[in-house]
Amino acid sequence: MKILHAASELYPLIKTGGLADVLGSLPFAQKAQGHDVRVILPYYRHVRDVLPDAALVAVRDTFGGSVQIRYADYRGLGLYLIDAPHLYDRPGNPYHNEHYFDYADNVIRFAILGWAAAAVATGLDGLWGRADVLHAHDWQAGLAPAYLNAWNAYIKSVFTIHNIAYQGMFQSKHLGEIGLPWEMFHVDGVEFHGQISFLKAGLFYAGHVTTVSPTYADEITREPAGGGLSGLLDTRRQQGRLSGVLNGVDDAVWNPQTDAALPKPFHPKAMQGKKAGKKALQQFFALNADEKALLTVMVSRLTPQKGADFLLESLHEKLPANPDLQFVLLGSGAPELEQAFVRLAEQYPQQVGVYIGYNEELAHQLVGGGDVILIPSRFEPCGLTQLYGLKYGTLPLVRRTGGLADTVVQTDEVTLKNKTATGFVFDEPTAGALGGALENALSLWRKPRAWPAVRRQAMAQDFGWHKAAESYDACYRSLRG
Ligand code: ADP
Ligand code: GLC
């Protein structure tokens, strides 16, 4: 099958979150299954720096100005790059400027992504021909199925929701600027509360909708998780056109046996490297160099989604009561949360380390050196860091929601006995409930034989991408063009 993915991020070329990790691995897993897979991506400044010599495929005059479609081979994966410097040649983050203001022309920037994806899927590159499936990801690529529909192009399309909280909403007046017919500005179309929603366009026009875990697929058919779109999603489910496909972990990037960011590699039968990693972290953050302390870590965007506010509240209670509890954060996002964590570290310098910013290498070191990884999300479509934690023997402590609920098994008497426990799970998004899970972790930690047993179980879990690739394959085959 010829598969074209359309997305706004791809690790390691451009990344703000898990979407990039998915696009950096799923296409390779599909190639390994024998498919002909390509990805279309904006030619952001940073992508151009890494791939300066992409070959010209076609030039088009569009509603967004003159656009060149280029092609480059990237580590064996075919990439179409949308070359439009007036839209994409900007530093840093793909969505907003350095003051966190969304770019005013995002409506055009990402309409062009949808348009170009539909154009390539319908044969813009004569050498590749038409795609069998156009697979668009998140709101940034949400218009791709709408263009296919507007052009009466019978190409199979799939739209994957990575996060329904970001809906790509723009004023209705822009419809005339993005080359879609006004008939589409309708409740059965791209209209949502009087505006254009790129996400809704994807949900409405794609042949099939997926999201990144079975539990999230269920949650979004109800409010509040459905972000106002639960009705449409529930209809899709009843039509058999909504499913959840759990993300995987890229073994080439996240593997404690080969991870160059760690001071020393490790695997389930030789865990000394993990000790070395913990020691190095305690040293780096100037914490008590105590191997008996429980080192909890968090690697996260700091937004309300991630539960960092009630985590702070819980830490203020648990840190003074448990001198053997440590916490290290790598994160960035809301300035008030960033500052609150910096103050926490000032208050408990021997127990808390905080690094505000984005740092890929340090992320690996936290996942490698920690004992527990904290993901107290209010909602979590899939979540990847708990999967990385499992693989590195860093037990996830998570809220029971979305993909977290699907991937972590609570440690209790029953799961200890039947050897299925892999982490710690709590229900309510409150400091109290999170504190209870921390107590559960501390109590297991103080049992020197039980902890390594649960850790072994965690490390034995298989979240390889091959499974997701097979599920998508079945989904594509069931579709009609
Ligand atoms: P989301 O996509 O909602 O942010 P995920 O858990 O799916 O959540 O993916 C987050 C990805 O971003 C992971 O690869 C994680 O390691 C990475 N990440 C998040 N914050 C940082 C940071 N400050 N520095 C480095 N990597 C980060
Ligand atoms: C989104 C979600 C996250 C998911 C990621 C990749 O950013 O917030 O839960 O893991 O996409 O699918």
Coordinates of C-alpha atoms and ligand atoms in Angstrom, one line a residue:
M1 CA 0.0 0.0 0.0
K2 CA 1.1 3.6 -0.7
I3 CA 0.6 5.5 2.5
L4 CA 1.0 9.3 2.9
H5 CA 1.1 10.7 6.4
A6 CA 0.5 14.4 6.9
A7 CA 1.6 16.1 10.1
S8 CA 3.2 19.2 11.6
E9 CA 6.0 17.4 13.6
L10 CA 8.4 14.6 13.1
Y11 CA 11.1 13.5 15.5
P12 CA 14.0 14.4 15.4
L13 CA 13.5 17.1 12.8
I14 CA 10.8 19.1 14.6
K15 CA 9.3 18.2 18.0
T16 CA 7.1 19.8 20.7
G17 CA 5.6 16.6 22.0
G18 CA 4.5 13.0 21.5
L19 CA 3.1 13.7 18.0
A20 CA 6.6 14.0 16.7
D21 CA 7.6 10.7 18.4
V22 CA 4.8 9.0 16.6
L23 CA 5.6 10.4 13.2
G24 CA 9.3 9.5 13.8
S25 CA 8.5 5.9 14.3
L26 CA 5.1 4.7 12.9
P27 CA 6.2 5.2 9.2
F28 CA 9.3 3.0 9.8
A29 CA 7.2 0.3 11.4
Q30 CA 4.9 0.4 8.4
K31 CA 7.8 0.2 6.0
A32 CA 9.0 -2.8 7.8
Q33 CA 5.7 -4.4 7.0
G34 CA 6.3 -3.8 3.3
H35 CA 4.3 -0.6 2.7
D36 CA 5.5 2.3 0.6
V37 CA 5.3 5.1 3.2
R38 CA 5.9 8.8 2.8
V39 CA 5.3 11.8 5.1
I40 CA 4.5 15.4 4.2
L41 CA 5.7 18.1 6.5
P42 CA 6.2 21.9 6.3
Y43 CA 9.8 22.9 5.3
Y44 CA 10.4 24.8 8.6
R45 CA 13.7 26.7 9.0
H46 CA 15.1 24.0 11.1
V47 CA 14.1 21.2 8.7
R48 CA 15.7 23.1 5.9
D49 CA 18.9 23.4 7.8
V50 CA 19.0 19.6 8.3
L51 CA 17.9 18.8 4.7
P52 CA 19.0 21.7 2.6
D53 CA 19.0 19.9 -0.8
A54 CA 15.5 18.6 -1.1
A55 CA 14.7 18.1 -4.8
L56 CA 12.0 20.1 -6.5
V57 CA 8.9 18.1 -7.4
A58 CA 6.3 20.8 -8.3
V59 CA 5.5 24.5 -8.1
R60 CA 1.9 25.7 -7.5
D61 CA 0.2 29.0 -7.1
T62 CA -2.1 28.6 -4.2
F63 CA -4.4 30.6 -1.9
G64 CA -1.4 30.7 0.3
G65 CA 1.0 32.1 -2.3
S66 CA 3.5 30.3 -4.4
V67 CA 4.4 26.9 -2.9
Q68 CA 7.1 24.4 -4.0
I69 CA 6.8 20.8 -3.1
R70 CA 10.1 19.2 -2.5
Y71 CA 11.3 15.7 -1.8
A72 CA 14.1 14.3 0.3
D73 CA 15.1 10.9 1.6
Y74 CA 15.5 11.0 5.3
R75 CA 17.0 7.9 6.9
G76 CA 15.3 5.8 4.3
L77 CA 11.9 7.5 4.6
G78 CA 10.5 9.6 1.8
L79 CA 9.6 13.1 2.9
Y80 CA 7.6 15.7 1.0
L81 CA 8.5 19.2 2.2
I82 CA 6.3 22.2 1.7
D83 CA 8.6 24.9 0.7
A84 CA 7.0 28.3 1.3
P85 CA 9.4 30.5 3.2
H86 CA 6.8 33.3 3.7
L87 CA 4.9 30.7 5.8
Y88 CA 7.5 28.4 7.4
D89 CA 10.9 30.0 7.5
R90 CA 10.7 31.1 11.1
P91 CA 12.8 30.2 14.1
G92 CA 11.8 27.8 16.9
N93 CA 8.4 26.5 17.7
P94 CA 6.2 25.6 14.7
Y95 CA 3.1 27.2 16.1
H96 CA 3.9 30.4 18.0
N97 CA 6.5 33.1 18.4
E98 CA 8.9 33.4 21.4
H99 CA 6.2 35.2 23.4
Y100 CA 3.9 32.2 23.0
F101 CA 1.6 34.1 20.7
D102 CA 0.2 31.9 17.9
Y103 CA 1.2 33.1 14.5
A104 CA -1.6 35.2 13.1
D105 CA -1.4 33.4 9.7
N106 CA -1.7 29.8 11.2
V107 CA -5.0 29.4 9.4
I108 CA -3.1 29.7 6.1
R109 CA 0.1 27.9 7.3
F110 CA -1.9 24.8 8.2
A111 CA -4.5 25.0 5.5
I112 CA -1.6 24.7 3.1
L113 CA -0.4 21.6 4.9
G114 CA -3.9 20.0 4.3
W115 CA -4.0 21.2 0.8
A116 CA -0.5 20.0 -0.1
A117 CA -1.2 16.6 1.5
A118 CA -4.3 16.2 -0.6
A119 CA -2.5 17.4 -3.7
V120 CA 0.4 14.8 -3.2
A121 CA -2.1 12.1 -2.3
T122 CA -3.9 12.7 -5.6
G123 CA -0.8 12.4 -7.7
L124 CA 1.1 15.8 -7.7
D125 CA 4.3 13.8 -7.8
G126 CA 3.9 11.9 -11.1
L127 CA 6.8 9.6 -10.1
W128 CA 4.9 8.3 -7.0
G129 CA 1.4 8.6 -8.4
R130 CA -1.7 8.5 -6.2
A131 CA -1.6 7.3 -2.6
D132 CA -3.8 4.5 -1.5
V133 CA -4.3 6.1 1.9
L134 CA -3.9 9.6 3.2
H135 CA -3.4 9.5 7.0
A136 CA -3.7 13.0 8.6
H137 CA -2.7 13.8 12.2
D138 CA -4.2 16.3 14.6
W139 CA -5.8 19.7 13.7
Q140 CA -2.8 21.0 11.7
A141 CA -3.5 18.4 9.0
G142 CA -7.2 18.2 9.6
L143 CA -8.2 19.9 6.4
A144 CA -6.6 17.2 4.2
P145 CA -9.7 15.0 4.1
A146 CA -11.8 18.1 3.5
Y147 CA -9.8 19.0 0.3
L148 CA -10.1 15.4 -0.9
N149 CA -13.8 15.7 -0.5
A150 CA -14.0 19.1 -2.1
W151 CA -12.1 17.8 -5.1
N152 CA -14.2 14.6 -5.3
A153 CA -11.0 12.6 -5.0
Y154 CA -11.7 9.1 -4.0
I155 CA -8.7 8.4 -1.8
K156 CA -9.0 6.5 1.4
S157 CA -8.4 8.8 4.4
V158 CA -7.8 8.3 8.1
F159 CA -7.6 11.1 10.7
T160 CA -5.8 10.5 14.0
I161 CA -6.6 12.6 17.0
H162 CA -3.6 12.9 19.2
N163 CA -5.2 15.5 21.4
I164 CA -8.7 16.8 21.1
A165 CA -7.9 19.8 23.4
Y166 CA -6.3 21.5 20.4
Q167 CA -9.0 22.1 17.7
G168 CA -7.5 24.6 15.3
M169 CA -10.3 27.1 15.5
F170 CA -10.4 30.1 13.1
Q171 CA -12.9 32.9 12.3
S172 CA -15.4 32.0 9.6
K173 CA -14.3 34.9 7.4
H174 CA -11.1 32.9 6.6
L175 CA -13.1 30.2 4.7
G176 CA -12.8 32.2 1.5
E177 CA -9.1 32.4 1.9
I178 CA -8.4 28.7 2.2
G179 CA -9.9 27.4 -1.0
L180 CA -12.8 25.5 0.4
P181 CA -16.4 25.9 -0.8
W182 CA -18.9 27.8 1.4
E183 CA -21.2 24.7 1.5
M184 CA -18.6 23.2 3.8
F185 CA -19.3 25.9 6.4
H186 CA -22.1 23.8 7.9
V187 CA -22.7 21.8 11.0
D188 CA -22.2 18.8 8.7
G189 CA -18.8 20.1 7.7
V190 CA -16.1 22.3 9.1
E191 CA -18.3 24.6 11.1
F192 CA -18.1 24.5 14.9
H193 CA -19.7 27.1 17.1
G194 CA -19.7 29.6 14.3
Q195 CA -16.0 29.1 13.5
I196 CA -13.9 26.9 11.3
S197 CA -12.5 23.9 13.1
F198 CA -9.7 22.1 11.4
L199 CA -10.0 19.2 13.8
K200 CA -13.7 18.8 13.1
A201 CA -12.9 18.9 9.4
G202 CA -10.7 15.8 9.9
L203 CA -13.4 14.1 12.0
F204 CA -16.1 14.8 9.6
Y205 CA -14.5 14.1 6.2
A206 CA -12.1 11.3 7.0
G207 CA -13.2 7.8 6.1
H208 CA -12.1 6.6 9.5
V209 CA -11.1 8.3 12.8
T210 CA -8.6 6.9 15.2
T211 CA -7.2 8.1 18.4
V212 CA -4.1 7.0 20.3
S213 CA -5.6 4.6 22.9
P214 CA -8.7 2.5 23.4
T215 CA -9.7 4.3 26.6
Y216 CA -9.4 7.8 25.1
A217 CA -11.4 6.6 22.1
D218 CA -14.2 5.8 24.6
E219 CA -13.8 8.9 26.8
I220 CA -14.1 11.3 23.9
T221 CA -17.6 10.0 23.0
R222 CA -18.7 11.8 26.2
E223 CA -18.2 15.2 27.6
P224 CA -16.2 16.8 29.0
A225 CA -13.4 14.7 27.3
G226 CA -15.0 15.1 23.9
G227 CA -14.3 18.9 23.8
G228 CA -17.8 19.6 22.5
L229 CA -17.4 17.0 19.7
S230 CA -18.6 13.9 21.6
G231 CA -21.9 13.8 19.6
L232 CA -20.1 13.5 16.3
L233 CA -17.6 11.1 17.8
D234 CA -20.3 8.9 19.2
T235 CA -21.9 8.7 15.8
R236 CA -18.6 7.7 14.3
R237 CA -18.3 5.0 16.9
Q238 CA -21.8 3.7 16.1
Q239 CA -20.8 3.6 12.4
G240 CA -17.7 1.6 13.3
R241 CA -15.6 4.5 12.1
L242 CA -13.8 5.4 15.4
S243 CA -11.2 3.3 17.0
G244 CA -8.3 3.5 19.5
V245 CA -4.8 2.3 18.4
L246 CA -2.3 2.5 21.2
N247 CA 1.0 4.2 20.3
G248 CA 4.3 2.3 20.7
V249 CA 7.9 3.0 21.7
D250 CA 10.7 3.4 19.2
D251 CA 13.3 0.8 20.1
A252 CA 16.0 2.7 18.2
V253 CA 15.5 5.8 20.3
W254 CA 14.3 4.5 23.7
N255 CA 16.2 1.5 24.7
P256 CA 18.3 1.3 28.0
Q257 CA 20.7 -1.2 26.4
T258 CA 21.8 1.2 23.6
D259 CA 20.9 4.6 25.0
A260 CA 24.0 6.9 24.5
A261 CA 22.6 9.6 26.8
L262 CA 22.9 7.3 29.8
P263 CA 26.2 7.1 31.8
K264 CA 26.0 3.4 31.5
P265 CA 23.6 1.1 29.6
F266 CA 21.5 -1.5 31.5
H267 CA 19.0 -4.3 31.0
P268 CA 16.8 -6.4 33.2
K269 CA 19.6 -8.8 34.2
A270 CA 22.2 -6.1 34.7
M271 CA 20.8 -3.1 36.5
Q272 CA 24.1 -1.4 37.7
G273 CA 23.8 1.1 34.9
K274 CA 20.5 2.3 36.4
K275 CA 22.2 3.0 39.7
A276 CA 24.9 4.9 38.0
G277 CA 22.3 7.0 36.2
K278 CA 20.5 7.8 39.4
K279 CA 23.7 8.8 41.1
A280 CA 24.6 11.1 38.2
L281 CA 21.2 12.8 38.4
Q282 CA 21.5 13.3 42.1
Q283 CA 24.9 14.9 41.5
F284 CA 23.7 17.0 38.6
F285 CA 20.8 18.5 40.6
A286 CA 22.9 18.6 43.8
L287 CA 20.4 16.4 45.7
N288 CA 21.3 14.2 48.7
A289 CA 23.5 11.5 47.2
D290 CA 21.4 8.8 48.9
E291 CA 20.7 5.6 46.9
K292 CA 18.0 4.7 49.3
A293 CA 16.0 7.8 48.5
L294 CA 13.1 7.3 46.1
L295 CA 13.9 9.4 43.1
T296 CA 10.7 10.5 41.3
V297 CA 11.0 12.3 37.9
M298 CA 8.7 14.1 35.5
V299 CA 9.4 15.0 31.8
S300 CA 6.5 17.1 30.6
R301 CA 5.0 20.1 28.9
L302 CA 3.6 22.2 31.8
T303 CA 0.0 22.8 30.9
P304 CA -3.2 22.2 32.8
Q305 CA -3.6 18.8 31.0
K306 CA -0.6 17.4 32.8
G307 CA -1.8 17.9 36.4
A308 CA 1.4 19.8 37.5
D309 CA -0.7 22.1 39.7
F310 CA -2.0 19.4 42.0
L311 CA 1.3 17.6 41.9
L312 CA 2.9 20.7 43.3
E313 CA 0.4 20.8 46.1
S314 CA 1.0 17.1 46.9
L315 CA 4.8 17.6 46.9
H316 CA 4.5 20.4 49.3
E317 CA 2.9 18.0 51.7
K318 CA 4.9 14.8 51.0
L319 CA 8.5 16.2 50.8
P320 CA 8.8 17.5 54.4
A321 CA 7.1 14.3 55.7
N322 CA 9.4 12.0 53.7
P323 CA 13.1 13.0 53.7
D324 CA 13.8 10.0 51.5
L325 CA 11.5 11.3 48.8
Q326 CA 13.2 13.2 45.9
F327 CA 11.8 14.8 42.8
V328 CA 13.3 16.0 39.6
L329 CA 11.4 17.9 36.8
L330 CA 12.4 18.6 33.2
G331 CA 9.6 20.7 31.7
S332 CA 8.5 23.9 30.2
G333 CA 5.2 25.7 29.5
A334 CA 3.0 27.9 31.6
P335 CA 5.3 30.6 33.2
E336 CA 3.5 30.5 36.6
L337 CA 4.0 26.7 36.8
E338 CA 7.6 27.0 35.8
Q339 CA 8.1 29.5 38.6
A340 CA 6.3 27.5 41.2
F341 CA 8.6 24.5 40.5
V342 CA 11.7 26.7 40.7
R343 CA 10.5 27.9 44.1
L344 CA 9.9 24.3 45.2
A345 CA 13.5 23.5 44.4
E346 CA 14.7 26.5 46.3
Q347 CA 12.6 25.4 49.3
Y348 CA 13.8 21.8 49.2
P349 CA 17.3 22.0 47.7
Q350 CA 18.4 18.5 48.8
Q351 CA 15.2 16.8 47.6
V352 CA 14.1 18.7 44.5
G353 CA 15.8 19.5 41.2
V354 CA 14.2 21.5 38.4
Y355 CA 15.3 22.1 34.9
I356 CA 13.1 24.5 33.0
G357 CA 13.5 24.0 29.2
Y358 CA 13.5 21.4 26.5
N359 CA 16.4 18.9 26.6
E360 CA 16.2 15.6 24.7
E361 CA 19.4 14.2 26.3
L362 CA 18.3 15.1 29.8
A363 CA 14.9 13.5 29.2
H364 CA 16.6 10.2 28.5
Q365 CA 18.7 10.6 31.7
L366 CA 15.6 11.3 33.8
V367 CA 13.8 8.3 32.4
G368 CA 16.9 6.2 32.8
G369 CA 18.0 7.3 36.3
G370 CA 14.6 7.8 38.1
D371 CA 12.9 5.2 40.2
V372 CA 9.4 6.5 39.5
I373 CA 8.1 8.6 36.6
L374 CA 5.1 10.9 37.5
I375 CA 2.3 11.4 34.9
P376 CA -0.7 12.8 36.9
S377 CA -2.5 14.0 33.8
R378 CA -6.1 15.3 33.9
F379 CA -6.5 13.6 30.5
E380 CA -4.0 11.8 28.4
P381 CA -4.8 10.6 24.9
C382 CA -1.9 8.1 25.1
G383 CA 1.1 9.4 26.9
L384 CA 4.5 8.2 25.9
T385 CA 6.7 8.8 28.9
Q386 CA 5.0 6.1 31.0
L387 CA 5.9 3.7 28.2
Y388 CA 9.5 4.9 28.3
G389 CA 9.4 4.6 32.1
L390 CA 8.2 0.9 31.9
K391 CA 11.0 0.1 29.4
Y392 CA 13.7 1.7 31.6
G393 CA 12.3 0.2 34.9
T394 CA 11.2 3.6 36.1
L395 CA 7.8 2.7 37.5
P396 CA 5.0 5.0 36.2
L397 CA 2.8 6.7 38.7
V398 CA -0.3 7.8 36.7
R399 CA -3.8 9.0 36.9
R400 CA -6.3 6.4 35.5
T401 CA -7.2 8.1 32.3
G402 CA -6.8 7.6 28.5
G403 CA -3.7 5.7 27.5
L404 CA -2.3 5.8 31.0
A405 CA -5.2 3.6 32.1
D406 CA -4.5 1.2 29.2
T407 CA -0.8 0.7 29.9
V408 CA 0.0 0.8 33.7
V409 CA -1.2 -1.8 36.2
Q410 CA -1.8 -0.7 39.8
T411 CA 0.4 -2.3 42.4
D412 CA -1.8 -4.0 45.1
E413 CA -2.0 -7.3 46.9
V414 CA -3.6 -9.1 44.0
T415 CA -1.3 -7.8 41.2
L416 CA 1.7 -8.4 43.4
K417 CA 0.7 -12.0 43.8
N418 CA -0.2 -12.6 40.2
K419 CA 2.8 -10.7 39.0
T420 CA 1.1 -8.2 36.9
A421 CA 1.8 -5.0 38.8
T422 CA 3.8 -2.4 36.8
G423 CA 3.2 0.9 38.6
F424 CA 0.9 3.1 40.6
V425 CA -2.5 4.4 39.6
F426 CA -4.9 6.9 41.2
D427 CA -8.3 8.2 40.2
E428 CA -9.2 11.7 41.3
P429 CA -7.2 14.6 39.9
T430 CA -6.4 15.9 43.4
A431 CA -3.4 16.3 45.6
G432 CA -4.9 13.9 48.1
A433 CA -5.4 11.0 45.6
L434 CA -1.9 11.6 44.1
G435 CA -0.5 11.6 47.6
G436 CA -2.1 8.2 48.2
A437 CA -0.3 6.8 45.1
L438 CA 3.0 8.3 46.3
E439 CA 2.5 6.6 49.7
N440 CA 1.9 3.3 47.8
A441 CA 5.1 3.8 45.9
L442 CA 7.1 4.7 49.0
S443 CA 5.7 1.6 50.8
L444 CA 6.8 -0.7 47.9
W445 CA 10.2 1.1 47.8
R446 CA 10.8 0.2 51.4
K447 CA 10.3 -3.5 50.6
P448 CA 13.7 -4.4 49.0
R449 CA 12.6 -7.6 47.4
A450 CA 9.2 -6.5 46.1
W451 CA 10.5 -3.4 44.2
P452 CA 12.9 -5.2 41.8
A453 CA 10.1 -7.8 41.1
V454 CA 7.7 -5.1 40.0
R455 CA 10.4 -3.4 38.0
R456 CA 11.2 -6.6 36.1
Q457 CA 7.5 -6.9 35.2
A458 CA 7.5 -3.4 34.0
M459 CA 10.5 -3.9 31.9
A460 CA 9.0 -7.1 30.3
Q461 CA 6.1 -5.2 28.8
D462 CA 6.1 -5.0 25.0
F463 CA 4.9 -1.8 23.5
G464 CA 6.6 -2.1 20.2
W465 CA 5.3 -0.2 17.2
H466 CA 4.7 -3.4 15.2
K467 CA 1.3 -3.9 17.0
A468 CA 0.1 -0.4 16.1
A469 CA 1.3 -0.8 12.5
E470 CA -0.8 -4.0 12.2
S471 CA -3.9 -2.3 13.6
Y472 CA -3.5 0.6 11.2
D473 CA -3.0 -1.9 8.4
A474 CA -6.3 -3.6 9.2
C475 CA -8.0 -0.2 9.5
Y476 CA -6.8 0.9 6.0
R477 CA -7.9 -2.3 4.4
S478 CA -11.4 -2.0 5.8
L479 CA -11.8 1.4 4.2
R480 CA -13.3 2.4 0.9
G481 CA -11.9 5.1 -1.3
Ligands
ADP1 P1 2.4 15.2 24.9 O1 2.6 14.8 23.5 O2 1.1 15.5 25.4 O3 3.4 16.3 25.3 P2 3.6 12.5 25.4 O4 3.8 11.8 26.7 O5 2.9 11.8 24.3 O6 2.9 13.9 25.8 O7 5.0 13.0 24.7 C1 5.8 13.9 25.3 C2 7.2 13.7 24.6 O8 7.8 15.0 24.7 C3 8.0 12.7 25.1 O9 8.9 12.2 24.1 C4 8.8 13.4 26.2 O10 10.0 12.8 26.5 C5 9.0 14.8 25.5 N1 9.2 15.9 26.3 C6 8.2 16.6 27.0 N2 8.8 17.7 27.7 C7 10.1 17.6 27.4 C8 11.2 18.5 27.8 N3 11.1 19.5 28.6 N4 12.4 18.1 27.3 C9 12.6 17.1 26.5 N5 11.6 16.3 26.1 C10 10.4 16.5 26.6
GLC2 C1 -0.6 14.1 22.2 C2 -1.1 13.6 23.6 C3 -0.4 12.4 24.1 C4 0.0 11.4 23.0 C5 0.7 12.1 21.9 C6 1.1 11.2 20.8 O1 0.3 15.1 22.4 O2 -1.2 14.6 24.5 O3 -1.1 11.8 25.1 O4 0.9 10.4 23.6 O5 -0.1 13.1 21.3 O6 0.0 10.5 20.2

